[in-house]
Coordinates of C-alpha atoms and ligand atoms in Angstrom, one line a residue:
X5 CA -11.3 -79.9 -3.0
X6 CA -7.9 -78.8 -4.2
X7 CA -6.0 -76.3 -2.2
X8 CA -2.7 -74.3 -2.7
X9 CA -0.7 -73.4 0.4
X10 CA 1.3 -70.1 -0.2
X11 CA 4.1 -69.4 2.5
X12 CA 4.5 -65.6 3.3
X13 CA 1.3 -64.9 1.5
X14 CA 0.6 -61.8 3.6
X15 CA 2.5 -59.4 1.6
X16 CA 4.6 -59.0 -1.6
X17 CA 5.1 -61.8 -3.9
X18 CA 3.4 -64.4 -1.7
X19 CA 0.0 -62.2 -1.8
X20 CA 0.3 -62.0 -5.7
X21 CA 1.0 -65.6 -6.1
X22 CA -2.0 -66.8 -3.8
X23 CA -4.4 -64.2 -5.8
X24 CA -3.2 -65.7 -9.1
X25 CA -3.5 -69.1 -8.1
X26 CA -7.1 -68.7 -6.9
X27 CA -7.9 -66.9 -10.1
X28 CA -6.3 -69.2 -12.7
X29 CA -6.9 -72.4 -11.1
X30 CA -9.9 -72.0 -8.6
X31 CA -7.7 -73.4 -5.9
X32 CA -8.9 -72.8 -2.1
X33 CA -5.9 -70.8 -0.9
X34 CA -4.2 -71.4 2.4
X35 CA -2.5 -68.0 3.5
X36 CA 0.4 -68.5 5.4
X37 CA 2.1 -65.6 7.4
X38 CA 4.1 -64.9 10.2
X39 CA 2.9 -62.0 12.4
X40 CA 1.0 -59.6 10.0
X41 CA -2.6 -60.9 10.5
X42 CA -4.0 -57.7 8.6
X43 CA -2.1 -58.1 5.7
X44 CA -3.1 -61.7 5.6
X45 CA -6.7 -60.7 5.8
X46 CA -6.1 -58.4 2.9
X47 CA -4.9 -61.2 0.7
X48 CA -8.0 -63.2 1.7
X49 CA -10.3 -60.2 0.8
X50 CA -8.5 -59.9 -2.6
X51 CA -8.9 -63.4 -3.4
X52 CA -12.5 -63.1 -2.5
X53 CA -13.2 -60.1 -4.6
X54 CA -12.2 -62.2 -7.4
X55 CA -14.9 -65.1 -6.5
X56 CA -12.1 -67.3 -4.9
X57 CA -12.2 -68.3 -1.3
X58 CA -9.5 -69.5 1.3
X59 CA -8.3 -69.1 5.1
X60 CA -5.4 -67.9 7.0
X61 CA -2.8 -70.2 8.7
X62 CA -0.4 -68.4 11.0
X63 CA 2.9 -70.3 11.5
X64 CA 6.5 -69.5 11.6
X65 CA 7.8 -71.7 8.9
X66 CA 11.3 -72.0 10.6
X67 CA 9.6 -73.9 13.8
X68 CA 8.8 -77.6 12.8
X69 CA 6.7 -78.2 15.9
X70 CA 4.6 -75.1 15.1
X71 CA 4.4 -75.9 11.5
X72 CA 3.3 -79.6 11.8
X73 CA 0.9 -78.7 14.8
X74 CA -1.1 -76.1 12.6
X75 CA -1.0 -78.2 9.4
X76 CA -1.7 -81.5 11.1
X77 CA -4.6 -79.9 12.8
X78 CA -5.9 -78.4 9.6
X79 CA -5.6 -81.6 7.7
X80 CA -7.5 -83.5 10.5
X81 CA -10.5 -80.9 10.3
X82 CA -10.4 -80.7 6.5
X83 CA -10.3 -84.5 5.3
X84 CA -12.3 -83.4 1.9
X85 CA -9.4 -81.2 1.0
X86 CA -6.1 -81.9 -0.6
X87 CA -3.1 -79.4 -0.8
X88 CA -2.2 -80.3 -4.4
X89 CA 0.1 -77.1 -4.8
X90 CA 2.8 -75.9 -2.3
X91 CA 4.7 -72.3 -3.1
X92 CA 7.6 -72.0 -0.5
X93 CA 7.8 -68.3 -0.8
X94 CA 8.5 -67.2 2.8
X95 CA 12.0 -65.5 3.2
X96 CA 13.8 -62.5 4.6
X97 CA 16.9 -60.7 4.0
X98 CA 19.5 -59.5 6.7
X99 CA 22.2 -57.8 4.6
X100 CA 25.6 -57.0 5.6
X101 CA 29.4 -57.7 4.7
X102 CA 30.2 -61.3 5.6
X103 CA 33.2 -60.4 8.0
X104 CA 31.0 -58.4 10.2
X105 CA 27.7 -60.4 10.0
X106 CA 26.2 -61.3 13.3
X107 CA 25.7 -65.0 13.6
X108 CA 22.0 -64.7 14.3
X109 CA 21.8 -62.8 10.9
X110 CA 23.2 -65.8 9.2
X111 CA 20.9 -68.3 11.1
X112 CA 17.7 -66.3 10.7
X113 CA 18.1 -66.1 6.9
X114 CA 18.9 -69.7 6.5
X115 CA 16.5 -70.9 8.8
X116 CA 13.4 -69.3 7.4
X117 CA 14.4 -70.1 3.9
X118 CA 15.9 -73.4 4.0
X119 CA 14.6 -74.9 7.3
X120 CA 11.2 -73.6 6.5
X121 CA 11.2 -75.3 3.2
X122 CA 12.1 -78.7 4.8
X123 CA 9.5 -78.3 7.5
X124 CA 6.6 -77.3 5.5
X125 CA 7.5 -79.3 2.4
X126 CA 8.1 -82.6 4.5
X127 CA 4.5 -82.2 6.1
X128 CA 2.7 -81.5 2.9
X129 CA 4.5 -83.9 0.5
X130 CA 3.2 -87.0 2.3
X131 CA -0.3 -86.4 0.9
X132 CA 1.0 -85.6 -2.6
X133 CA 3.0 -88.9 -2.5
X134 CA -0.1 -90.8 -1.6
X135 CA -2.1 -89.2 -4.0
X136 CA 0.4 -89.4 -6.9
X137 CA 0.1 -85.7 -7.9
X138 CA 1.4 -82.2 -6.8
X139 CA 3.0 -79.3 -7.7
X140 CA 5.7 -77.6 -5.7
X141 CA 7.3 -74.2 -6.4
X142 CA 10.2 -72.8 -4.4
X143 CA 11.0 -69.1 -4.4
X144 CA 14.8 -68.7 -4.8
X145 CA 16.4 -65.6 -5.8
X146 CA 19.1 -64.1 -8.3
X147 CA 21.2 -64.1 -5.4
X148 CA 21.2 -68.0 -5.2
X149 CA 22.2 -68.2 -9.0
X150 CA 25.1 -65.9 -9.1
X151 CA 25.7 -64.8 -5.4
X152 CA 25.6 -61.2 -4.4
X153 CA 28.1 -59.0 -2.2
X154 CA 26.6 -58.2 1.0
X155 CA 24.2 -61.2 1.0
X156 CA 26.3 -64.1 1.8
X157 CA 23.5 -65.3 4.0
X158 CA 20.8 -65.0 1.8
X159 CA 22.7 -66.1 -1.2
X160 CA 23.7 -69.4 0.6
X161 CA 19.9 -69.9 1.7
X162 CA 18.8 -69.5 -1.9
X163 CA 21.5 -71.3 -3.4
X164 CA 20.4 -74.3 -1.1
X165 CA 16.9 -74.0 -2.1
X166 CA 17.9 -74.5 -5.8
X167 CA 20.0 -77.6 -5.2
X168 CA 17.0 -79.0 -2.9
X169 CA 14.7 -78.3 -5.8
X170 CA 16.7 -80.2 -8.3
X171 CA 17.3 -83.2 -5.6
X172 CA 13.6 -83.6 -4.5
X173 CA 12.3 -83.1 -8.2
X174 CA 14.4 -86.4 -8.9
X175 CA 12.9 -88.3 -6.0
X176 CA 9.5 -87.5 -6.5
X177 CA 9.0 -87.5 -10.4
X178 CA 7.7 -91.0 -10.5
X179 CA 4.5 -90.1 -8.5
X180 CA 4.0 -87.1 -10.7
X181 CA 5.1 -84.4 -8.4
X182 CA 6.9 -81.5 -9.9
X183 CA 9.3 -79.3 -8.1
X184 CA 10.6 -76.3 -9.4
X185 CA 12.2 -73.0 -8.4
X186 CA 11.8 -69.4 -9.5
X187 CA 14.7 -67.0 -9.3
X188 CA 13.4 -63.4 -9.2
X189 CA 15.8 -60.4 -9.7
X190 CA 14.5 -56.9 -8.1
X191 CA 10.8 -57.2 -7.5
X192 CA 9.0 -54.0 -6.1
X193 CA 8.1 -55.3 -2.5
X194 CA 8.5 -54.5 1.0
X195 CA 11.7 -56.3 1.0
X196 CA 13.0 -53.9 -1.7
X197 CA 11.4 -50.7 -0.8
X198 CA 14.5 -49.1 0.6
X199 CA 16.5 -49.8 -2.4
X200 CA 17.4 -47.1 -4.8
X201 CA 15.5 -48.1 -7.8
X202 CA 16.6 -45.2 -10.0
X203 CA 20.3 -46.3 -9.4
X204 CA 19.7 -50.0 -9.4
X205 CA 17.6 -50.1 -12.6
X206 CA 20.5 -48.8 -14.8
X207 CA 22.1 -52.6 -14.3
X208 CA 18.9 -54.1 -15.4
X209 CA 18.6 -54.5 -19.4
X210 CA 14.7 -54.1 -18.8
X211 CA 15.4 -50.7 -17.0
X212 CA 13.0 -51.3 -14.1
X213 CA 12.2 -53.4 -11.2
X214 CA 9.7 -56.4 -11.9
X215 CA 6.3 -56.6 -10.5
X216 CA 5.0 -59.4 -8.1
X217 CA 2.3 -60.0 -10.7
X218 CA 4.7 -60.9 -13.2
X219 CA 6.5 -63.5 -10.5
X220 CA 2.8 -64.7 -9.9
X221 CA 2.1 -65.5 -13.4
X222 CA 5.3 -67.8 -13.9
X223 CA 4.5 -69.5 -10.7
X224 CA 0.7 -70.2 -11.8
X225 CA 1.9 -71.6 -15.1
X226 CA 4.4 -74.2 -13.1
X227 CA 1.4 -75.1 -11.1
X228 CA -0.6 -75.9 -14.1
X229 CA -1.3 -79.0 -16.1
X230 CA 0.4 -77.6 -19.0
X231 CA 3.9 -77.8 -16.9
X232 CA 3.4 -81.5 -16.4
X233 CA 6.9 -82.2 -17.8
X234 CA 8.9 -79.4 -16.3
X235 CA 10.6 -80.5 -13.0
X236 CA 13.8 -79.9 -11.4
X237 CA 14.0 -76.4 -13.2
X238 CA 15.1 -73.0 -12.0
X239 CA 13.4 -70.3 -14.0
X240 CA 15.0 -66.7 -14.1
X241 CA 12.5 -63.7 -13.7
X242 CA 14.8 -60.8 -13.8
X243 CA 14.4 -58.4 -16.6
X244 CA 17.7 -59.6 -18.2
X245 CA 20.2 -59.1 -15.2
X246 CA 21.2 -62.6 -15.1
X247 CA 20.8 -65.7 -16.9
Ligands
NAP328 P1 8.1 -59.4 1.8 O1 7.5 -58.4 1.0 O2 9.1 -59.0 2.9 O3 7.1 -60.5 2.3 C1 7.7 -61.6 3.2 C2 6.5 -62.5 3.6 O4 7.3 -63.5 4.4 C3 5.6 -61.9 4.2 O5 4.2 -62.5 3.9 C4 5.9 -62.5 5.7 O6 4.9 -62.5 6.8 C5 6.5 -63.7 5.3 N1 7.3 -64.4 6.4 C6 8.6 -63.9 6.8 N2 9.2 -64.7 7.6 C7 8.2 -65.6 8.0 C8 8.2 -66.7 8.8 N3 9.2 -67.2 9.5 N4 7.3 -67.5 8.7 C9 6.2 -67.6 7.7 N5 6.2 -66.4 7.1 C10 7.3 -65.6 7.1 O7 8.8 -60.2 0.9 P2 8.9 -60.5 -0.9 O8 9.7 -59.4 -1.5 O9 7.5 -60.7 -1.0 O10 9.7 -61.8 -1.0 C11 9.0 -63.1 -1.1 C12 9.7 -64.2 -1.5 O11 10.6 -63.8 -2.7 C13 11.1 -64.4 -0.4 O12 11.6 -65.8 -0.3 C14 12.3 -63.6 -1.0 O13 13.5 -64.0 -0.7 C15 11.8 -63.9 -2.6 N6 12.5 -62.9 -3.3 C16 12.2 -61.4 -3.4 C17 12.6 -60.8 -4.4 C18 12.3 -59.3 -4.4 O14 13.0 -58.3 -5.0 N7 11.3 -58.8 -3.7 C19 13.8 -61.2 -5.2 C20 14.2 -62.4 -5.1 C21 13.4 -63.3 -4.3 P3 4.3 -61.2 7.7 O15 3.6 -60.4 6.7 O16 3.5 -61.9 8.7 O17 5.5 -60.8 8.1

């Protein structure tokens, strides 16, 4: 049975992506989350409502020992299943001007985004390499494309994800594994709920924030057979704010 692991799938973009992958591709969904089990269970309920299935996998993406323990145990208990799709979505922001940024805010944002990508991808890619197939989609951001004032840590983390995507894509293309990134602009979620949409939307040519579902459709396409020749790409989804 083919499965998709979506990190940070308890809420926001991750939840929408998990639901869409189940709906579009009939994948069994592994819903990773950090601490919000109730929200993760709601994601699973939504998947089941549409006739899909999956399970919860709790781990903190930034801690390699934890990632390996949970994923290796799951794999040992599920030899009939293959994680053919990985979406590295877990991420946080800790915004502030660089000159006053606490070291911890730099480290937390970098570790969850970039170390998290390393930890989870290195574990999952081994089986993809052996099976000679796989889809990896990394959730970057417009901040990683253009750099955003007040988000030096987040821009650095997302920029690193974009470069890692391009490099890894070249390493594994021969094994028919594609690695792409998606770079959303402002998308309505818990991460952006405290922002002033009325003010910010004036900068967005589409004049609105995006929806998690809209990002999910793009990710789902990149995970499909139709996207077999797209790799090492970064796709912007930002209502025209930057390209
Ligand atoms: P969100 O609503 O704040 O959700 C974050 C998700 O990540 C939650 O499921 C959370 O789990 C999980 N998470 C956080 N730290 C984790 C950790 N250490 N280990 C495992 N899971 C962890 O955020 P979102 O807006 O959906 O963002 C999702 C991704 O899209 C992020 O990478 C973000 O940078 C990117 N993005 C978002 C926007 C936007 O406008 N929203 C724009 C560009 C890019 P818990 O529920 O357990 O806390």
